[in-house]
Coordinates of C-alpha atoms in Angstrom, one line a residue:
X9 CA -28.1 34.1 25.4
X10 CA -26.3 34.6 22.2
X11 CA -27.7 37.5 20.1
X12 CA -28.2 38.0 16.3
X13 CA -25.6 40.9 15.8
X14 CA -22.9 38.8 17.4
X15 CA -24.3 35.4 15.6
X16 CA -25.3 36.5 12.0
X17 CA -23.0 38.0 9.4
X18 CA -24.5 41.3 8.1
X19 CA -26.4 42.3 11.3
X20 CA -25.4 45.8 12.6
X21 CA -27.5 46.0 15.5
X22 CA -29.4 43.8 17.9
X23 CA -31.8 44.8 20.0
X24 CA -33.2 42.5 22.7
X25 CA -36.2 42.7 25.5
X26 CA -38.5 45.4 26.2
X27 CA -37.1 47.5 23.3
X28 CA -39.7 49.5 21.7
X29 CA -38.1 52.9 23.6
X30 CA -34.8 52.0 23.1
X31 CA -35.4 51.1 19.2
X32 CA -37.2 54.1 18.6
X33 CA -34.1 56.2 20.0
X34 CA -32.3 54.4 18.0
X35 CA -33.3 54.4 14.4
X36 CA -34.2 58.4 15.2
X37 CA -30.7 58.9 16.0
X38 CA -29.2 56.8 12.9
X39 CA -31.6 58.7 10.4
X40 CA -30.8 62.0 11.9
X41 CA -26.8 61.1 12.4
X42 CA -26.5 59.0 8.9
X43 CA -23.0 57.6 10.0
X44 CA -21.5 54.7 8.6
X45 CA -22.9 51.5 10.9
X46 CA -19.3 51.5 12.9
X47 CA -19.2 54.9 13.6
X48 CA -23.0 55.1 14.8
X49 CA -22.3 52.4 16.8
X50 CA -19.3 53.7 18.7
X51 CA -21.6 56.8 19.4
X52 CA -24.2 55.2 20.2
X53 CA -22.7 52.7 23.2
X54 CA -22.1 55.8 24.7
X55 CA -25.1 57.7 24.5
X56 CA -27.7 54.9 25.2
X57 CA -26.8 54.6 29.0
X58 CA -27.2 58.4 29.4
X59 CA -30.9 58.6 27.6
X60 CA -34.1 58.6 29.9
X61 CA -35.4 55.4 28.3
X62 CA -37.2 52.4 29.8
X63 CA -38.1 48.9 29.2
X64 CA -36.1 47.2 32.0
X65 CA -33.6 44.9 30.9
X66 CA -32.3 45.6 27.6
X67 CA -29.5 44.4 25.2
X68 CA -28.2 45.9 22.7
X69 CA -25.3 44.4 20.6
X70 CA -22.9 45.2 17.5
X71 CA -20.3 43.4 15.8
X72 CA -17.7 46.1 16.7
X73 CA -18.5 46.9 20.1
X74 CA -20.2 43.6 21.6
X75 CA -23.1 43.9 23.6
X76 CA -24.3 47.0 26.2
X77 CA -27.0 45.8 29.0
X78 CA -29.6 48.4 30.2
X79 CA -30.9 47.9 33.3
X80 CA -34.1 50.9 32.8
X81 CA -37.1 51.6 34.3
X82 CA -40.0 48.8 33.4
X83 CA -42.6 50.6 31.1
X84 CA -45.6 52.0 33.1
X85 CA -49.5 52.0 32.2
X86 CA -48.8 56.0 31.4
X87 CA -46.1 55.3 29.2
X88 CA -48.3 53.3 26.2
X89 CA -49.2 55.9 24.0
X90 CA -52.5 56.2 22.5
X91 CA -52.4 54.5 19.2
X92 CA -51.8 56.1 15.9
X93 CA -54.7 55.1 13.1
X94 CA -54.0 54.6 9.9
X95 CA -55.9 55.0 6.7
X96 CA -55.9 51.2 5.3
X97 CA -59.0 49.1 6.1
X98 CA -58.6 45.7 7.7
X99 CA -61.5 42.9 7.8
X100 CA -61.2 39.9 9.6
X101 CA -63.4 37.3 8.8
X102 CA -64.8 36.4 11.8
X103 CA -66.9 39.4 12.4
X104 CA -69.6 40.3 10.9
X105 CA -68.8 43.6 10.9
X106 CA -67.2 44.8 7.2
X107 CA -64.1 46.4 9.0
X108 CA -61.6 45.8 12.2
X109 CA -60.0 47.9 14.1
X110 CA -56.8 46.0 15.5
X111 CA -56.3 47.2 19.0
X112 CA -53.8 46.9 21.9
X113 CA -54.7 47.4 25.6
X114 CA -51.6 45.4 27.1
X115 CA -48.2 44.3 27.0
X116 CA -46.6 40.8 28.1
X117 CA -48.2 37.8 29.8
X118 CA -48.6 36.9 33.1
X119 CA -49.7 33.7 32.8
X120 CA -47.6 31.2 30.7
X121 CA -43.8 30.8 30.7
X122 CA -43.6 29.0 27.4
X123 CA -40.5 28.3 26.2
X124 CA -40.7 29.5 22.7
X125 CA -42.9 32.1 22.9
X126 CA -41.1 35.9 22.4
X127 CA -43.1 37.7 25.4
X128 CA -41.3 38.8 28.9
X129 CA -42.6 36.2 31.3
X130 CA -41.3 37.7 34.0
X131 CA -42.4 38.9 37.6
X132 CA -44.0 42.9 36.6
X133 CA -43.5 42.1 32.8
X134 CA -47.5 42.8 31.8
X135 CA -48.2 46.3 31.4
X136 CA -52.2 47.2 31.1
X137 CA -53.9 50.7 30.1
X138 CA -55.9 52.4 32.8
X139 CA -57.5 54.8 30.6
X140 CA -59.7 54.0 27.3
X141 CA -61.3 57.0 25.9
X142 CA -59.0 57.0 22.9
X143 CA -61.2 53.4 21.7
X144 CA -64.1 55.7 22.1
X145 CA -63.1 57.7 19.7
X146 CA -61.7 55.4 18.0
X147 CA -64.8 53.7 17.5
X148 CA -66.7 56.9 16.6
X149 CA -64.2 57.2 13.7
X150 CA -64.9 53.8 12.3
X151 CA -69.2 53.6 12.7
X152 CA -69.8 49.7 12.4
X153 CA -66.5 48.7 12.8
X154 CA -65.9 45.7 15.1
X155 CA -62.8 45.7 17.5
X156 CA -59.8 43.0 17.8
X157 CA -58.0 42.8 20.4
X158 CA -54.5 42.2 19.6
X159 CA -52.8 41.8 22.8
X160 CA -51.0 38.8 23.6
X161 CA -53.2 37.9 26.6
X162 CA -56.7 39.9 27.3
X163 CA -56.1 41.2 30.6
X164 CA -58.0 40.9 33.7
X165 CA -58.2 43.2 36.4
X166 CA -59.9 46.4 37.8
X167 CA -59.7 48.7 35.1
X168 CA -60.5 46.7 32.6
X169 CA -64.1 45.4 34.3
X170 CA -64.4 48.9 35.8
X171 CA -63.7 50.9 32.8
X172 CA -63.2 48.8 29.6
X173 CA -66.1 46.4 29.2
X174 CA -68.5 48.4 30.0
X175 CA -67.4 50.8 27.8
X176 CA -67.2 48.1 25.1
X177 CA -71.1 47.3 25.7
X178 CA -72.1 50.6 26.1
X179 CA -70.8 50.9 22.2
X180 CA -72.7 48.0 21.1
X181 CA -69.2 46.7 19.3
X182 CA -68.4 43.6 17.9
X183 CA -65.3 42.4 19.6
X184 CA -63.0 39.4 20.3
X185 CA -59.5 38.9 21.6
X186 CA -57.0 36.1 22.6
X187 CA -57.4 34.6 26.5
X188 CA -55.2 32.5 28.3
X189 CA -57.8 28.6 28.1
X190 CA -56.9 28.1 31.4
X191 CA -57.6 31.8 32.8
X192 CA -61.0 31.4 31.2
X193 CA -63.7 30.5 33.7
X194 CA -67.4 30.1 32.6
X195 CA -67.8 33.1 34.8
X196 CA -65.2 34.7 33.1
X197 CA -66.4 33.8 30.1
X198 CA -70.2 34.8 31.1
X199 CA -69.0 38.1 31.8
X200 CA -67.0 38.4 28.3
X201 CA -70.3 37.8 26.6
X202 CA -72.6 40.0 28.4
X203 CA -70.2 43.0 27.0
X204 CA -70.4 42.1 23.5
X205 CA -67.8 39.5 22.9
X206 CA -68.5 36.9 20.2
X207 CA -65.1 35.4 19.5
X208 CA -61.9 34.3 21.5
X209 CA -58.9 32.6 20.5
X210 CA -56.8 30.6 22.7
X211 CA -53.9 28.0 22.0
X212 CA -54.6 24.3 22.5
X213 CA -51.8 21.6 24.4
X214 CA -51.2 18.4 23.1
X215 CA -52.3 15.9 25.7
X216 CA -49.1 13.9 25.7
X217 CA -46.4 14.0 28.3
X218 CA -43.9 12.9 25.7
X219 CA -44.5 15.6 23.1
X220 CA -45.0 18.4 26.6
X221 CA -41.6 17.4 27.4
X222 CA -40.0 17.6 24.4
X223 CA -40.7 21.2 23.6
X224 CA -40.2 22.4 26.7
X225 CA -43.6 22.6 28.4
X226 CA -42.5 21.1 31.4
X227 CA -44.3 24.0 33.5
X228 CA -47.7 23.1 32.4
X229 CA -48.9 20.4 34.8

C-alpha cells in the first residue's frame, strides 16, 4: 500500500498496476513538456484523469501532490500492439536454434496468487492475443530462428489451440515457454509437443508447510 514516490527520497513519480498506457503518456508528456519535476507534476494530476487511457486500477504518486487513483478501462486483446523488432540478436541456450526471438502473447496470470510475485492476480487481470499473423512474419524475418515465449503464464484457451499452435507447427519452429506445473496435464502437455515445443519452464514449491507458510503461500494447498 505504500508507494515508492511517497517512501523513497529522490523518487519523482510512481507509477503502480496496469501502467504501461499510463507510463507511456507520461514520459511523452515530460519529454515534450521539459518542466521542472514539481511543475510537471501539478500538470499532470490534472490531465491524467481527463486522457482515454486504460489499465484498470492505477496509481500514480508524487512527493508534492500525493497519490491520484485511476479507475480505467482493463486493457483488451485489441489493445496489445504488435511488437516492435529490434536489430540485436538474442540466443538462448536451450535451443538449438542459433537465434531467439523473445515473444509475448499475454498479459497477467490467472492461475496463482503468489504473494510476492509483481503480476495482477485478479478476476479479468490476463489479457491474451486473438490474432497472430505478426509471429508469421516475424518468423519469416528471422529463417531458423526458434521462438520463446516470454509471457508470464502460456495461456490456454480457444485462440491459442485454434489459431496459435497450429500456426507454430505449421512453421516447423523451435519453441518453449513458461506454464503454470499444476495447469500442465500430460494431455496438455501431449498437445504442447505435437506443435513443436521442446522446452518449458515452470517454478517448483518447497514441500514443507513450514517454509509454504512463511512466505505467504498459504493459497497453495
Amino acid at each position: 500500500a505504500e508507494k515508492a514516490a511517497s517512501r523513497i527520497p529522490g523518487v519523482d513519480l510512481s507509477v503502480a498496476g496496469d501502467a504501461e498506457y499510463v507510463l507511456d503518456f507520461v514520459l511523452r508528456s515530460f519529454f515534450e513538456r521539459r518542466e521542472a519535476s514539481t511543475a510537471f507534476s501539478r500538470w499532470l494530476f490534472e490531465a491524467l484523469p481527463l486522457e482515454p487511457l486504460r489499465g484498470s486500477r492505477v496509481t500514480v504518486t508524487s512527493p508534492s501532490r500525493g497519490s491520484l487513483v485511476l479507475d480505467l478501462p482493463r486493457i483488451r486483446p485489441s489493445d496489445l500492439v504488435d511488437p516492435i523488432w529490434t536489430t540485436k540478436r538474442v540466443r538462448f541456450s536451450v535451443f538449438d536454434a542459433e537465434e531467439t526471438l523473445p515473444v509475448l502473447i499475454s498479459r497477467g496470470c490467472s492461475y496463482g496468487k503468489c504473494r510476492f510475485c509483481a503480476e495482477p492476480n485478479q478476476a479479468g487481470a490476463r489479457v491474451v492475443r486473438e490474432d497472430f499473423e505478426w509471429l508469421r512474419e516475424l518468423v519469416a524475418m528471422r529463417p531458423g530462428a526458434a521462438v520463446c515465449f516470454q509471457d508470464s503464464i502460456f495461456p490456454k484457451g480457444e485462440a491459442i489451440e485454434r489459431e496459435l499452435l497450429p500456426l507454430l507447427k505449421e512453421l516447423g519452429v523451435e519453441w518453449g515457454a513458461q506454464v503454470y506445473l499444476r495447469a500442465l496435464s500430460r494431455s496438455w502437455l501431449a498437445t504442447l509437443r505435437a506443435h513443436g515445443c521442446t522446452y518449458l519452464y515452470t517454478g517448483l514449491e518447497s514441500g514443507s508447510e513450514e517454509i509454504l507458510a512463511a512466505i505467504g503461500k498459504v493459497n497453495m494447498n
